[in-house]
Coordinates of C-alpha atoms in Angstrom, one line a residue:
X1001 CA 286.2 176.3 164.8
X1002 CA 289.0 178.1 165.3
X1003 CA 291.4 176.9 162.2
X1004 CA 295.4 178.4 162.3
X1005 CA 297.9 177.3 158.8
X1006 CA 301.2 176.8 159.7
X1007 CA 303.8 178.2 158.7
X1008 CA 306.6 177.2 155.7
X1009 CA 308.7 174.8 157.0
X1010 CA 312.3 175.2 156.2
X1011 CA 315.5 172.9 157.1
X1012 CA 318.4 174.5 159.4
X1013 CA 321.5 173.5 157.5
X1014 CA 324.5 173.2 159.9
X1015 CA 326.2 175.8 158.6
X1016 CA 324.2 177.6 160.9
X1017 CA 325.9 176.8 163.7
X1018 CA 324.2 175.6 167.8
X1019 CA 322.3 178.9 169.3
X1020 CA 319.7 176.7 170.0
X1021 CA 319.0 175.6 166.4
X1022 CA 319.1 171.3 165.9
X1023 CA 322.2 171.1 163.7
X1024 CA 320.8 167.6 162.3
X1025 CA 319.3 168.8 158.6
X1026 CA 317.0 166.4 158.3
X1027 CA 315.2 168.4 161.7
X1028 CA 312.3 170.5 160.4
X1029 CA 311.9 173.6 161.8
X1030 CA 308.8 176.2 161.8
X1031 CA 309.6 179.7 160.3
X1032 CA 308.0 182.5 159.3
X1033 CA 308.3 183.7 155.0
X1034 CA 310.5 186.7 154.6
X1035 CA 307.3 188.2 153.2
X1036 CA 303.7 187.3 155.2
X1037 CA 300.5 187.5 153.9
X1038 CA 298.0 186.4 156.1
X1039 CA 294.0 186.0 155.9
X1040 CA 291.1 185.5 158.5
X1041 CA 288.0 184.0 156.7
X1042 CA 285.3 184.5 159.3
X1043 CA 281.8 182.5 158.7
X1044 CA 278.9 182.7 160.6
X1045 CA 275.3 181.0 159.9
X1046 CA 273.6 180.9 162.6
X1047 CA 272.9 183.5 165.5
X1048 CA 271.0 184.3 168.7
X1049 CA 269.1 186.9 166.9
X1050 CA 269.8 187.3 163.6
X1051 CA 268.4 185.0 160.5
X1052 CA 269.7 181.5 159.7
X1053 CA 271.9 181.4 157.0
X1054 CA 272.8 178.2 154.6
X1055 CA 275.9 179.3 152.5
X1056 CA 278.4 181.4 155.0
X1057 CA 280.5 179.3 157.0
X1058 CA 280.8 177.1 154.0
X1059 CA 282.3 180.3 151.8
X1060 CA 284.6 181.4 154.9
X1061 CA 286.2 177.3 154.5
X1062 CA 286.6 177.5 150.1
X1063 CA 287.9 181.2 150.7
X1064 CA 290.3 179.8 153.4
X1065 CA 290.8 177.3 151.1
X1066 CA 291.6 179.4 148.3
X1067 CA 293.9 181.6 150.0
X1068 CA 296.3 179.1 151.6
X1069 CA 296.9 178.0 148.1
X1070 CA 298.3 181.2 147.4
X1071 CA 300.5 181.3 150.2
X1072 CA 298.6 182.9 153.4
X1073 CA 299.3 182.5 156.2
X1074 CA 295.2 181.1 157.9
X1075 CA 293.2 182.1 160.7
X1076 CA 289.5 180.7 160.1
X1077 CA 286.3 182.5 162.4
X1078 CA 283.6 179.8 161.9
X1079 CA 279.9 180.2 164.0
X1080 CA 279.9 179.9 167.8
X1081 CA 283.1 181.2 167.9
X1082 CA 283.2 184.3 165.2
X1083 CA 282.2 186.3 169.0
X1084 CA 282.8 190.1 168.7
X1085 CA 286.1 189.8 171.3
X1086 CA 287.3 186.9 169.3
X1087 CA 287.1 188.7 166.2
X1088 CA 289.2 191.5 167.3
X1089 CA 291.3 189.3 168.7
X1090 CA 291.9 188.4 164.7
X1091 CA 291.8 190.9 163.5
X1092 CA 295.2 192.3 165.6
X1093 CA 296.6 189.0 165.0
X1094 CA 296.5 190.1 161.0
X1095 CA 298.3 193.8 161.9
X1096 CA 301.5 192.5 163.0
X1097 CA 301.3 189.5 161.5
X1098 CA 301.6 190.3 158.0
X1099 CA 303.2 192.6 155.8
X1100 CA 300.0 191.6 153.5
X1101 CA 296.8 191.5 155.0
X1102 CA 293.0 190.0 154.0
X1103 CA 290.1 190.0 155.9
X1104 CA 286.7 188.0 154.3
X1105 CA 283.1 188.7 156.2
X1106 CA 280.4 185.8 155.2
X1107 CA 277.9 186.5 157.6
X1108 CA 274.9 189.1 158.1
X1109 CA 275.5 193.0 158.2
X1110 CA 274.1 195.7 159.0
X1111 CA 273.7 199.8 158.2
X1112 CA 273.4 201.9 160.2
X1113 CA 274.2 206.0 159.8
X1114 CA 275.5 205.1 155.9
X1115 CA 278.3 203.3 157.9
X1116 CA 278.3 199.4 157.2
X1117 CA 278.9 196.4 160.2
X1118 CA 279.8 193.4 160.1
X1119 CA 277.2 191.4 162.3
X1120 CA 279.6 188.9 164.9
X1121 CA 277.6 185.9 166.4
X1122 CA 276.5 187.1 169.5
X1123 CA 275.6 190.4 168.1
X1124 CA 272.4 191.6 169.4
X1125 CA 269.2 192.4 166.4
X1126 CA 269.1 196.4 167.9
X1127 CA 270.9 199.1 166.9
X1128 CA 272.9 199.1 169.6
X1129 CA 276.3 199.2 166.8
X1130 CA 279.0 198.4 170.4
X1131 CA 278.5 194.7 169.6
X1132 CA 279.3 195.2 165.9
X1133 CA 282.2 195.2 163.6
X1134 CA 282.5 198.8 162.8
X1135 CA 283.6 199.8 159.1
X1136 CA 285.9 202.6 161.4
X1137 CA 287.6 199.1 163.2
X1138 CA 288.8 197.8 160.0
X1139 CA 290.0 201.6 158.2
X1140 CA 291.8 202.1 162.2
X1141 CA 293.4 198.3 161.6
X1142 CA 294.6 199.0 158.1
X1143 CA 296.1 201.9 158.8
X1144 CA 298.3 200.7 162.0
X1145 CA 299.4 197.7 159.7
X1146 CA 302.9 197.2 158.0
X1147 CA 300.7 196.2 155.2

């Protein structure tokens, strides 16, 4: 499941003119807040090549709800939707969408050569690192972000 939280909703005032904006103050427009906090919460219970987990998806949903309560725009990847490609796309969204971003990963992780890797749902169980999310990817995204 991929879920998106709506951005803040604000009313446009008539004084803002008619540059493509409806002048009716009862019409609500979705606008990003001036400072955006975004979060990506990922939870995977069932894997093809790793043992099943029982609480990862539930934990991701709970953490996502807490972030939303605290004003974050949240995207959630659960179960079969948490593929490596989807994770990378959503991580890029975090980098480009927020002044602050948080990534919460619930599922299997592996350690290779003193580095941690998150295991997406479509990863193999072998030593191949190219199908996992390496901490170097997260560090690189963090350096590129405006957060």
